[in-house]
Tab-separated table of C-alpha atoms in Angstrom:
chain	number	residue	atom	x	y	z
I	18	MET	CA	-20.918	19.147	-10.846
I	19	SER	CA	-19.261	15.735	-10.740
I	20	ARG	CA	-17.210	14.768	-7.685
I	21	PRO	CA	-13.587	13.766	-8.921
I	22	ILE	CA	-11.144	11.168	-8.118
I	23	GLY	CA	-7.906	12.063	-6.202
I	24	TYR	CA	-4.953	10.066	-7.117
I	25	TYR	CA	-1.868	10.411	-4.960
I	26	ILE	CA	1.618	9.157	-6.452
I	27	HIS	CA	4.674	8.477	-4.576
I	28	HIS	CA	7.706	10.229	-5.792
I	29	HIS	CA	10.189	7.541	-5.705
I	30	GLY	CA	10.834	6.012	-9.320
I	31	HIS	CA	8.815	6.142	-12.430
I	32	GLY	CA	6.317	3.182	-11.801
I	33	HIS	CA	3.827	5.109	-9.700
I	34	ARG	CA	3.475	7.999	-12.056
I	35	GLN	CA	3.233	5.983	-15.188
I	36	ARG	CA	0.494	3.690	-13.428
I	37	ALA	CA	-1.381	6.606	-12.437
I	38	ILE	CA	-1.371	8.020	-16.061
I	39	ALA	CA	-2.430	4.816	-17.621
I	40	ILE	CA	-5.348	4.779	-15.172
I	41	GLY	CA	-6.125	8.656	-15.230
I	42	GLN	CA	-6.557	8.465	-18.882
I	43	SER	CA	-9.550	6.220	-18.683
I	44	LEU	CA	-11.296	8.132	-15.751
I	45	ASP	CA	-13.830	11.222	-16.387
I	46	ASP	CA	-12.594	13.514	-13.554
I	47	VAL	CA	-9.410	12.627	-11.938
I	48	MET	CA	-6.626	14.931	-10.064
I	49	LEU	CA	-3.141	13.605	-9.633
I	50	MET	CA	-1.306	14.593	-6.669
I	51	GLY	CA	2.542	14.345	-5.826
I	52	THR	CA	5.765	15.587	-5.968
I	53	GLY	CA	7.598	16.949	-9.049
I	54	LEU	CA	4.516	16.247	-11.357
I	55	ALA	CA	4.891	19.476	-13.470
I	56	GLY	CA	5.223	18.877	-17.128
I	57	ARG	CA	4.926	14.851	-16.538
I	58	THR	CA	1.447	13.856	-16.365
I	59	GLY	CA	0.599	14.397	-19.960
I	60	ASN	CA	-3.059	16.102	-20.403
I	61	LEU	CA	-3.937	15.281	-16.635
I	62	PRO	CA	-4.538	17.751	-14.233
I	63	PHE	CA	-2.596	17.650	-11.187
I	64	LEU	CA	-1.699	19.171	-7.688
I	65	ASP	CA	1.870	19.581	-7.129
I	66	LEU	CA	2.910	18.911	-3.581
I	67	PRO	CA	6.043	20.247	-1.596
I	68	ASP	CA	8.646	17.961	-1.297
I	69	ASP	CA	8.628	15.961	2.121
I	70	ARG	CA	12.401	14.708	1.947
I	71	LEU	CA	14.864	15.416	4.451
I	72	ASP	CA	17.912	15.732	1.363
I	73	ALA	CA	18.868	14.560	-1.802
I	74	SER	CA	19.988	11.383	-0.388
I	75	PHE	CA	16.649	10.560	0.667
I	76	ALA	CA	16.084	6.522	1.652
I	77	GLY	CA	12.862	6.681	3.554
I	78	ILE	CA	14.496	7.119	6.846
I	79	ASP	CA	12.887	10.011	9.292
I	80	HIS	CA	15.104	9.437	12.202
I	81	ALA	CA	12.429	10.037	14.666
I	82	ASP	CA	10.474	8.001	16.923
I	83	ARG	CA	6.683	7.097	15.529
I	84	PRO	CA	3.730	4.998	15.983
I	85	ALA	CA	3.858	1.714	14.067
I	86	SER	CA	0.871	2.767	11.948
I	87	LEU	CA	3.340	5.273	10.079
I	88	HIS	CA	6.296	4.659	7.743
I	89	TYR	CA	7.675	8.146	7.617
I	90	ALA	CA	6.729	10.935	9.782
I	91	PRO	CA	9.915	13.379	10.170
I	92	LEU	CA	9.103	16.038	12.888
I	93	ASP	CA	9.213	20.006	12.240
I	94	HIS	CA	9.351	19.450	8.385
I	95	GLU	CA	7.875	22.523	6.560
I	96	GLY	CA	7.196	20.548	3.432
I	97	ILE	CA	5.209	17.990	5.250
I	98	ARG	CA	2.875	20.479	6.925
I	99	GLN	CA	2.211	22.388	3.485
I	100	ARG	CA	1.612	19.144	1.556
I	101	ILE	CA	-0.930	17.952	4.167
I	102	ARG	CA	-2.528	21.336	4.262
I	103	ARG	CA	-2.804	21.305	0.230
I	104	MET	CA	-4.440	17.569	0.065
I	105	ALA	CA	-6.612	18.543	2.770
I	106	GLY	CA	-7.692	21.891	1.223
I	107	TRP	CA	-8.281	19.991	-1.898
I	108	ILE	CA	-10.459	17.231	-0.389
I	109	ALA	CA	-12.474	19.958	1.527
I	110	GLU	CA	-13.000	22.052	-1.646
I	111	ALA	CA	-13.410	19.101	-4.164
I	112	ARG	CA	-15.325	16.630	-1.921
I	113	PRO	CA	-13.726	13.723	-4.067
I	114	ARG	CA	-15.756	10.606	-4.244
I	115	LEU	CA	-12.668	8.256	-4.030
I	116	MET	CA	-8.912	8.493	-3.370
I	117	VAL	CA	-6.400	6.243	-5.024
I	118	VAL	CA	-3.376	6.010	-3.049
I	119	ASP	CA	-0.087	4.673	-4.662
I	120	VAL	CA	1.598	4.531	-2.224
I	121	SER	CA	1.789	5.893	1.319
I	122	ALA	CA	0.418	4.640	4.533
I	123	GLU	CA	0.267	8.140	5.628
I	124	VAL	CA	-1.597	9.397	2.812
I	125	ALA	CA	-4.373	6.765	3.108
I	126	MET	CA	-4.814	7.453	6.496
I	127	LEU	CA	-5.016	11.237	5.870
I	128	ALA	CA	-7.645	10.694	3.394
I	129	ARG	CA	-9.516	7.972	5.731
I	130	LEU	CA	-9.667	10.607	8.313
I	131	ALA	CA	-10.925	13.297	6.001
I	132	SER	CA	-14.057	10.996	5.220
I	133	VAL	CA	-12.893	9.855	2.037
I	134	PRO	CA	-13.056	6.191	0.623
I	135	THR	CA	-9.717	4.811	-0.532
I	136	VAL	CA	-8.207	2.242	-2.897
I	137	TYR	CA	-4.780	1.441	-1.913
I	138	VAL	CA	-2.307	0.150	-4.242
I	139	ARG	CA	-0.748	-3.099	-3.099
I	140	LEU	CA	3.035	-3.767	-4.113
I	141	SER	CA	4.224	-7.100	-4.798
I	142	GLY	CA	5.871	-8.919	-1.725
I	143	LYS	CA	4.990	-9.815	1.823
I	144	ARG	CA	4.153	-6.264	3.335
I	145	LEU	CA	2.198	-7.031	6.806
I	146	ASP	CA	3.997	-4.551	8.776
I	147	PRO	CA	1.478	-2.388	11.073
I	148	ALA	CA	1.589	0.731	8.768
I	149	HIS	CA	0.550	-1.284	5.674
I	150	LEU	CA	-1.889	-3.535	7.501
I	151	ASP	CA	-3.648	-0.482	8.742
I	152	ALA	CA	-3.846	0.948	5.330
I	153	PHE	CA	-5.175	-2.396	3.785
I	154	ARG	CA	-8.040	-2.338	6.519
I	155	GLY	CA	-8.752	1.299	5.950
I	156	ALA	CA	-9.390	0.874	2.373
I	157	THR	CA	-12.515	0.060	0.700
I	158	GLY	CA	-10.523	-1.696	-2.091
I	159	LEU	CA	-6.947	-2.930	-2.789
I	160	LEU	CA	-5.480	-2.742	-6.700
I	161	ALA	CA	-2.491	-4.975	-7.193
I	162	PRO	CA	-0.674	-4.218	-10.407
I	163	PHE	CA	0.695	-7.844	-10.513
I	164	HIS	CA	-1.103	-11.274	-11.370
I	165	GLU	CA	-2.755	-13.165	-8.388
I	166	ALA	CA	-0.211	-16.099	-8.965
I	167	MET	CA	2.786	-13.638	-7.871
I	168	ASP	CA	1.016	-12.914	-4.475
I	169	ASP	CA	3.016	-14.092	-1.413
I	170	ASP	CA	1.578	-17.275	-0.117
I	171	ASP	CA	1.629	-15.487	3.525
I	172	ILE	CA	-0.750	-12.904	2.276
I	173	PRO	CA	-4.030	-13.180	4.884
I	174	ILE	CA	-7.338	-13.943	3.198
I	175	TRP	CA	-9.030	-10.815	4.210
I	176	ILE	CA	-6.371	-8.981	2.300
I	177	ARG	CA	-6.709	-11.320	-0.765
I	178	GLU	CA	-10.519	-10.705	-0.639
I	179	LYS	CA	-10.276	-7.276	-0.935
I	180	THR	CA	-7.665	-7.028	-3.613
I	181	PHE	CA	-8.151	-6.603	-7.449
I	182	HIS	CA	-5.668	-8.086	-9.320
I	183	ALA	CA	-4.825	-5.888	-12.547
I	184	PRO	CA	-1.686	-7.190	-14.025
I	185	GLY	CA	-2.642	-5.376	-17.679
I	186	ILE	CA	-2.358	-1.809	-16.320
I	187	ILE	CA	0.058	-0.546	-18.885
I	188	GLN	CA	0.551	2.171	-21.490
I	189	SER	CA	0.348	0.963	-25.344
I	190	ASP	CA	3.831	1.708	-26.851
I	191	ARG	CA	3.635	2.216	-30.702
I	192	HIS	CA	7.205	1.849	-31.128
I	193	TYR	CA	6.943	-1.869	-29.472
I	194	ALA	CA	6.996	-4.642	-32.003
I	195	PRO	CA	7.083	-8.242	-31.028
I	196	GLY	CA	10.021	-10.440	-31.944
I	197	GLY	CA	10.928	-13.901	-32.657
I	198	ASP	CA	12.738	-16.565	-30.550
I	199	SER	CA	15.851	-14.546	-31.049
I	200	THR	CA	14.279	-11.615	-28.945
I	201	VAL	CA	15.377	-11.022	-25.147
I	202	LEU	CA	13.033	-9.034	-22.868
I	203	VAL	CA	14.744	-7.040	-20.170
I	204	VAL	CA	12.365	-5.435	-17.390
I	205	VAL	CA	14.052	-2.694	-15.676
I	206	GLY	CA	12.930	-0.625	-12.805
I	207	ARG	CA	13.811	3.120	-12.538
I	208	GLY	CA	13.749	3.839	-8.691
I	209	ALA	CA	16.886	3.418	-6.507
I	210	ALA	CA	19.221	3.294	-9.314
I	211	SER	CA	18.847	3.820	-13.625
I	212	PRO	CA	20.512	1.675	-15.864
I	213	THR	CA	24.125	2.608	-16.906
I	214	GLU	CA	26.015	3.009	-20.317
I	215	SER	CA	27.303	-0.703	-19.380
I	216	ASP	CA	23.859	-2.134	-19.117
I	217	GLY	CA	23.078	-1.494	-22.428
I	218	PRO	CA	21.638	1.218	-25.039
I	219	PRO	CA	19.270	3.987	-23.492
I	220	GLN	CA	15.788	2.675	-22.899
I	221	PRO	CA	12.476	4.171	-23.711
I	222	GLU	CA	10.400	5.317	-20.733
I	223	PRO	CA	9.267	2.153	-19.230
I	224	ARG	CA	5.915	0.902	-18.860
I	225	PRO	CA	4.049	0.897	-15.816
I	226	HIS	CA	5.207	-2.184	-14.093
I	227	GLY	CA	7.907	-0.884	-11.955
I	228	ASP	CA	7.729	0.576	-8.412
I	229	GLY	CA	9.431	2.753	-6.081
I	230	ALA	CA	9.789	2.212	-2.131
I	231	SER	CA	6.522	1.986	-0.373
């Protein structure tokens, strides 16, 4: 029996999920996991996790003291207890050969503690706080869904050496047709806010270039 690959998807925005689907469709045995995945993963299997947010206006703030190696760790939250239980249970039963984490310092740490090698998805920008650095150090490899030329100049050499840059991770769009010189390309993320009517006509589901918060 083959050992699967687990793929954690951050719930903020659409870019993490779109990227996971694009990658997952090229893998033989993958299990997507995250919050709100029902009906949104195509033909890929998924493990839907309880919500870890404090309320509907979630902004990644947990209002609790925490070690610098964690980004988000509110206390006495039943959703977090249950999502950790489900992930740990799946790891124990499925014995995955790899976990891809896009993105969560806490999930990366959980997988590493459970003796699973991880590939951590690096978002663009200078992310050198202790939690990011620990996630990078604990990972077997780092995946950057952007061109190497877009990397920040302050990124340490050891992070660059662990990073595989993959700017071409996209889903093909059969409705897309290249235009001429008069074509204007607008790249829109769908994380904290979505385009409004004043921004122009409705847009198709974006390709997996946008990202949510880390």
